[in-house]
Coordinates of C-alpha atoms in Angstrom, one line a residue:
X165 CA 117.7 137.8 160.0
X166 CA 120.6 140.1 160.8
X167 CA 119.6 143.8 161.3
X168 CA 121.7 146.5 159.7
X169 CA 124.0 148.1 162.2
X170 CA 124.0 151.9 162.6
X171 CA 126.4 153.4 160.1
X172 CA 128.7 154.9 162.8
X173 CA 128.9 151.6 164.6
X174 CA 129.6 149.7 161.4
X175 CA 132.2 152.2 160.4
X176 CA 134.0 151.7 163.7
X177 CA 133.9 147.9 163.3
X178 CA 135.2 148.1 159.7
X179 CA 137.9 150.6 160.7
X180 CA 139.1 148.3 163.5
X181 CA 139.3 145.4 161.1
X182 CA 141.2 147.5 158.6
X183 CA 143.7 148.7 161.1
X184 CA 144.4 145.2 162.3
X185 CA 144.6 143.8 158.8
X186 CA 147.0 146.5 157.6
X187 CA 149.2 145.9 160.6
X188 CA 149.4 142.2 159.7
X189 CA 149.9 142.9 156.0
X190 CA 146.9 140.8 155.0
X191 CA 144.2 143.3 153.8
X192 CA 143.6 146.7 152.3
X193 CA 141.8 149.8 153.6
X194 CA 138.6 150.9 152.1
X195 CA 138.8 153.1 149.0
X196 CA 136.1 155.4 147.7
X197 CA 134.9 155.1 144.1
X198 CA 132.0 156.7 142.1
X199 CA 131.2 160.2 141.4
X200 CA 130.4 163.2 143.6
X201 CA 127.0 163.4 145.3
X202 CA 124.5 166.0 144.2
X203 CA 124.6 169.1 146.4
X204 CA 122.8 168.5 149.6
X205 CA 121.9 164.8 148.7
X206 CA 122.4 162.0 151.3
X207 CA 124.0 158.9 149.8
X208 CA 123.9 155.5 151.4
X209 CA 127.4 154.0 151.8
X210 CA 127.6 150.7 149.9
X211 CA 130.6 148.7 151.1
X212 CA 131.6 145.9 148.7
X213 CA 133.9 143.2 150.2
X214 CA 136.4 141.8 147.7
X215 CA 138.9 138.9 147.7
X216 CA 142.3 140.7 148.1
X217 CA 144.1 137.9 146.2
X218 CA 142.1 137.0 143.2
X219 CA 143.9 138.9 140.4
X220 CA 143.0 140.2 138.0
X221 CA 139.3 140.1 139.1
X222 CA 140.1 141.7 142.5
X223 CA 143.3 142.2 144.4
X224 CA 145.4 144.5 146.6
X225 CA 149.0 145.3 145.7
X226 CA 150.6 146.1 149.2
X227 CA 153.7 147.6 147.5
X228 CA 152.1 149.9 144.9
X229 CA 148.6 150.6 146.2
X230 CA 148.2 149.2 149.8
X231 CA 145.0 151.1 150.4
X232 CA 143.2 150.4 147.1
X233 CA 141.3 147.4 145.8
X234 CA 142.1 146.9 142.1
X235 CA 140.8 144.6 139.4
X236 CA 138.0 143.8 136.9
X237 CA 135.2 143.5 139.4
X238 CA 135.6 146.9 141.2
X239 CA 136.3 148.6 137.9
X240 CA 133.1 147.1 136.4
X241 CA 130.9 148.1 139.4
X242 CA 132.3 151.6 139.3
X243 CA 131.5 152.0 135.7
X244 CA 128.0 150.4 135.9
X245 CA 126.8 152.1 139.1
X246 CA 128.4 155.5 138.7
X247 CA 125.0 157.0 137.7
X248 CA 123.3 155.7 140.8
X249 CA 123.2 158.7 143.1
X250 CA 121.5 157.0 146.0
X251 CA 124.6 155.1 147.0
X252 CA 128.3 155.8 147.5
X253 CA 130.5 152.8 146.6
X254 CA 133.3 151.8 148.9
X255 CA 135.7 148.8 148.5
X256 CA 137.2 146.6 151.1
X257 CA 139.9 144.0 150.3
X258 CA 140.3 141.0 152.6
X259 CA 141.3 137.3 152.5
X260 CA 138.3 135.6 150.8
X261 CA 136.9 133.8 153.8
X262 CA 136.9 136.9 155.9
X263 CA 135.6 139.0 153.0
X264 CA 132.5 136.7 152.8
X265 CA 132.1 136.7 156.6
X266 CA 131.9 140.5 156.6
X267 CA 128.8 140.4 154.4
X268 CA 127.3 137.4 156.3
X269 CA 127.7 139.3 159.6
X270 CA 126.3 142.5 158.3
X271 CA 129.7 144.4 158.6
X272 CA 129.9 144.9 154.8
X273 CA 127.1 145.2 152.3
X274 CA 127.9 143.1 149.2
X275 CA 130.3 140.9 147.3
X276 CA 130.9 139.9 143.6
X277 CA 131.1 136.2 143.2
X278 CA 129.4 132.9 142.2
X279 CA 125.9 132.9 143.7
X280 CA 126.2 129.6 145.6
X281 CA 123.4 128.1 147.7
X282 CA 125.1 129.1 150.9
X283 CA 125.6 132.7 149.8
X284 CA 121.9 133.0 148.8
X285 CA 121.0 132.4 152.4
X286 CA 122.2 135.8 153.4
X287 CA 122.5 137.8 150.1
X288 CA 120.3 138.8 147.1
X289 CA 121.9 138.5 143.7
X290 CA 121.3 140.4 140.5
X291 CA 120.2 138.4 137.4
X292 CA 122.6 139.2 134.7
X293 CA 126.3 138.2 135.1
X294 CA 129.0 140.8 135.4
X295 CA 131.6 138.3 134.0
X296 CA 131.6 134.7 133.1
X297 CA 134.5 132.5 134.0
X298 CA 135.4 129.3 132.1
X299 CA 136.7 126.4 134.1
X300 CA 140.0 124.8 133.0
X301 CA 142.1 121.9 134.4
X302 CA 145.7 122.7 135.4
X303 CA 148.3 120.0 136.0
X304 CA 152.1 119.5 135.9
X305 CA 153.8 119.5 132.5
X306 CA 155.8 116.5 133.9
X307 CA 152.8 114.5 135.1
X308 CA 153.4 110.8 134.1
X309 CA 149.8 110.6 132.8
X310 CA 149.9 113.9 131.0
X311 CA 148.7 112.5 127.7
X312 CA 145.7 110.9 129.4
X313 CA 144.9 114.2 131.2
X314 CA 145.0 116.1 128.0
X315 CA 142.4 113.7 126.5
X316 CA 139.9 114.1 129.4
X317 CA 136.4 114.8 128.1
X318 CA 134.1 113.8 130.9
X319 CA 133.4 114.1 134.6
X320 CA 133.6 110.3 135.1
X321 CA 137.1 110.1 133.6
X322 CA 138.2 113.0 135.8
X323 CA 137.1 111.2 138.9
X324 CA 139.9 108.8 138.5
X325 CA 142.4 111.5 139.4
X326 CA 143.4 113.2 142.7
X327 CA 142.1 116.8 142.6
X328 CA 143.5 119.7 144.6
X329 CA 141.5 122.9 145.2
X330 CA 141.2 125.9 147.6
X331 CA 138.6 125.6 150.3
X332 CA 136.1 128.4 150.4
X333 CA 135.3 129.2 146.7
X334 CA 132.0 127.2 147.1
X335 CA 131.7 126.6 143.3
X336 CA 134.2 123.7 143.5
X337 CA 132.7 122.5 146.7
X338 CA 129.3 122.2 145.0
X339 CA 130.4 120.9 141.6
X340 CA 133.0 118.4 143.0
X341 CA 130.8 117.1 145.8
X342 CA 130.5 113.6 144.3
X343 CA 134.3 113.3 143.4
X344 CA 136.0 110.6 145.5
X345 CA 139.5 112.2 145.6
X346 CA 139.6 115.9 146.4
X347 CA 142.1 117.5 148.8
X348 CA 141.3 121.1 150.0
X349 CA 144.0 123.7 150.8
X350 CA 143.8 127.1 152.4
X351 CA 145.4 129.0 149.5
X352 CA 146.0 129.1 145.8
X353 CA 149.7 128.9 146.1
X354 CA 149.5 125.7 148.1
X355 CA 147.5 124.2 145.3
X356 CA 150.3 124.5 142.8
X357 CA 153.0 123.5 145.3
X358 CA 151.1 120.2 145.7
X359 CA 150.5 119.7 142.0
X360 CA 154.2 120.3 141.1
X361 CA 155.3 118.1 144.0
X362 CA 153.1 115.2 142.7
X363 CA 150.9 115.3 145.8
X364 CA 147.9 115.9 143.6
X365 CA 147.1 115.4 139.9
X366 CA 144.8 118.2 138.8
X367 CA 143.5 121.6 139.9
X368 CA 140.1 122.7 138.6
X369 CA 140.4 126.5 138.1
X370 CA 137.3 128.6 137.6
X371 CA 139.2 130.9 135.3
X372 CA 142.4 130.4 133.3
X373 CA 142.9 134.2 133.5
X374 CA 143.2 134.0 137.3
X375 CA 145.4 131.0 137.2
X376 CA 147.8 132.3 134.5
X377 CA 148.1 135.5 136.4
X378 CA 149.1 133.5 139.5
X379 CA 151.5 131.2 137.6
X380 CA 153.2 134.3 136.1
X381 CA 153.5 135.8 139.6
X382 CA 155.1 132.5 140.9
X383 CA 157.3 132.2 137.8
X384 CA 156.1 128.6 137.0
X385 CA 154.1 129.2 133.8
X386 CA 156.3 126.7 131.8
X387 CA 155.8 124.0 134.5
X388 CA 152.0 123.9 134.3
X389 CA 149.6 122.8 131.5
X390 CA 146.0 123.7 131.1
X391 CA 143.0 122.4 129.1
X392 CA 139.3 123.6 129.0
X393 CA 136.8 121.6 131.1
X394 CA 133.4 122.5 129.7
X395 CA 131.9 119.2 130.9
X396 CA 132.2 120.6 134.5
X397 CA 130.5 123.9 133.4
X398 CA 130.4 125.8 130.2
X399 CA 130.8 129.0 132.2
X400 CA 130.5 130.2 135.8
X401 CA 128.7 133.5 136.2
X402 CA 129.7 136.1 138.7
X403 CA 127.0 138.4 140.1
X404 CA 126.7 141.2 142.6
X405 CA 125.2 140.1 145.9
X406 CA 123.9 142.4 148.5
X407 CA 123.0 141.4 152.1
X408 CA 119.3 140.8 152.4
X409 CA 118.6 143.6 154.9
X410 CA 120.5 146.3 153.0
X411 CA 118.2 149.2 152.3
X412 CA 116.9 149.2 148.6
X413 CA 119.0 146.1 147.8
X414 CA 116.4 144.9 145.2
X415 CA 116.2 148.3 143.6
X416 CA 120.0 148.6 143.3
X417 CA 120.3 145.1 141.8
X418 CA 117.5 145.9 139.4
X419 CA 119.3 149.0 138.3
X420 CA 122.5 147.0 137.7
X421 CA 120.5 144.5 135.5
X422 CA 119.1 147.4 133.5
X423 CA 122.6 148.8 132.9
X424 CA 123.9 145.3 131.9
X425 CA 121.0 144.9 129.5
X426 CA 121.6 148.2 127.7
X427 CA 123.2 148.3 124.2
X428 CA 126.9 148.9 124.6
X429 CA 127.3 147.2 128.0
X430 CA 129.2 144.3 126.3
X431 CA 131.6 146.7 124.7
X432 CA 132.1 148.5 128.1
X433 CA 132.9 145.3 129.9
X434 CA 135.3 144.3 127.1
X435 CA 137.1 147.6 127.4
X436 CA 137.6 147.0 131.1
X437 CA 138.6 143.4 130.9
X438 CA 141.0 143.7 127.9
X439 CA 143.9 145.5 129.6
X440 CA 144.0 142.8 132.3
X441 CA 144.2 140.1 129.7
X442 CA 147.1 141.9 128.1
X443 CA 148.9 142.2 131.4
X444 CA 148.6 138.4 131.9
X445 CA 150.0 137.6 128.5
X446 CA 152.8 140.1 128.5

């Protein structure tokens, strides 16, 4: 098992990665969240590694806020852990494969995502979901079999089509493992270029909110259709995962679960998520 690096050493490693990422325009710098520490108290830094291109759940806007991770997930953790004085939350935005590797290598402390079998090998996850995503199918509005796609109601029927998905999200790689025709790309934008160019039939999206945000950004909303796909999964829960050797990882995750179980937590989550829904539809 990986041992935790000294804080100073880990800070230098993260700083080096951040400087290189900013120079290449691919990542964000760390941003502090949470409230002030009690006078004289020592707070353990808790560095959460986020996908920098998964709006509105987590993203970095290099033009408006190049050094700040924004989105539903960092906002939720800030609200739910702000009363935990033993840790000081920090956020790091990176391309998703690198963001996960940072935690796996012990250079970051946690991530918010689907608790896949692979991620459970190096991270402990809390029990109650922060958010639940609802899978949908997305396909070209001009697809010659559009009517058939709109009538899909089973996994077996979906297997007849050529699927396109992004490599690395791990949920699709687990759920679609038995599908005969899946092509993996390195990015979300490439997925929709392939679908619109008839180089693939269908994209299985974890969240219509994420996909609609991206379609709006690409200005192709009218060209892509979507339908729910509950036969793949009714919902996909996202949890907080902390590397297994992070001090007090179990206690922090238990604290988060207690907060999520409290009366009023659902209303708090809704108040954070609602503005992002509005931004997608506007």
